[in-house]
Amino acid sequence: MKILSLILILILTVHFNINAQSLTPDNTRILHLYETQQFSEASKYLSQFYTDSSADIKLINSIAYSYRMSGDYQQASNYYNKLYTLDTLNISALTNLAYINNQRGMFKSSMDLYKKLLAIDSTNVNTYTALASLYTREKDIITAFSYLGKANTLQPTNSNIAYDFVQLCLSLNEIDKADSVLTIALEDDPENANLLYSKAKVSDEQKKYKEVIELSKKLIDLGEDSQEIWSLLARAYFRLDDFESAMLTYTDAMLTYDSWGEMDYYYMAMSCKALKRFDEGLEFIEKTLKEAISPNTGFYFARKADLLVDLNKPSAAAADYIRSFQYEESTINYFNLAVLYDFNLQNKANALKYYTLYVNKQPPNQEKTYIEYAQERIKALK
């Protein structure tokens, strides 16, 4: 009997020792799972040690982290919320919840959480930049400007923050502020292409065209020869009445970039005019007009004409159908105009003219019914 009792005691002791050992995660195993990017396996393994009554912050944080890294934001959020319940001042929990909610499209909740973070730590730069990004997304540029300005004040030499803040400054026409931000940031990082390009844009706004030329040339020497930089350089020459250099710059740039925007073609045209290269100037002004006019303009005038017909304003409708032909010759609009003159305006001469034009334009086969009708009306009106 004594032997049996000793055996039972030994079995129970071994059982409890095993259970006690199993209540603690194996750190070596966890480290291996993390190093091999097996975050899903890590979350499953760690979850075995968690119970509803658990208050082990380190364990809960590890489980939450594993779920987050595995992409399971729902479960990660659940565990970070448990952390937050245990400690409402837990910066890690708040930061991760804010990030996860942002990733899940819960932007308002993310904002609220970031604001709670600022209430705990008003010097957290990442929180200011995150809020600025969220408010920019909401198109609340004024509030974004405020938050990013605070981040820039805390880290004035952070080039990424400086660049983003300057873009907001430019959008709000805070040119002098943008200039002062860039001056400080460039002292710390003088060859940062993003900052140099921003500085060139700011100098352009300040009408410091010689500075624009200097900065643009520096960027090109650094290998940053984007079309935008070439454009800034050429326009700066133009505004200094150095039309020869403006055209030389555009000519060099056109070796790489074939297509330009409306304003650049205009500057090319006006530079050629100043240099008495009138044929080239005419070519560029034609390109300016092409860029300035939407390819849908003719379509829009025709649809406006349709609406005027519906409003029983046939004369105005006829005028807009005719205007549409300046931009696009859609055959069906000739037919519509002919019908308008034929029945609404009772102008048989113009009706005959546009029925004839419609047929002569060789409309597509899909308009066969209209073609046949137009041919019948031509016979009747002659």
Short mmCIF file of C-alpha atoms in Angstrom, two decimals, residues 25 29-49 59 62-67 69-70:
data_model
loop_
_atom_site.label_atom_id
_atom_site.label_comp_id
_atom_site.label_asym_id
_atom_site.label_seq_id
_atom_site.Cartn_x
_atom_site.Cartn_y
_atom_site.Cartn_z
CA PRO A 25 6.19 29.46 -24.48
CA ARG A 29 10.89 28.12 -30.99
CA ILE A 30 9.20 31.54 -31.26
CA LEU A 31 12.42 33.14 -32.46
CA HIS A 32 12.80 30.42 -35.12
CA LEU A 33 9.22 30.97 -36.34
CA TYR A 34 9.78 34.72 -36.53
CA GLU A 35 13.12 34.38 -38.33
CA THR A 36 11.56 32.05 -40.91
CA GLN A 37 8.54 34.36 -41.36
CA GLN A 38 6.14 31.69 -40.07
CA PHE A 39 3.93 34.23 -38.30
CA SER A 40 0.71 32.26 -38.74
CA GLU A 41 2.32 29.25 -37.05
CA ALA A 42 3.68 31.52 -34.32
CA SER A 43 0.23 32.92 -33.58
CA LYS A 44 -1.24 29.39 -33.34
CA TYR A 45 1.57 28.26 -31.07
CA LEU A 46 1.37 31.27 -28.75
CA SER A 47 -2.43 31.13 -28.57
CA GLN A 48 -2.16 27.79 -26.76
CA PHE A 49 -0.82 29.63 -23.71
CA LEU A 59 2.18 37.10 -24.15
CA SER A 62 3.35 38.58 -28.90
CA ILE A 63 0.13 36.94 -30.07
CA ALA A 64 -1.17 40.26 -31.45
CA TYR A 65 2.12 40.91 -33.23
CA SER A 66 2.14 37.43 -34.77
CA TYR A 67 -1.40 37.84 -36.10
CA MET A 69 2.52 40.06 -39.27
CA SER A 70 0.58 37.12 -40.71
#
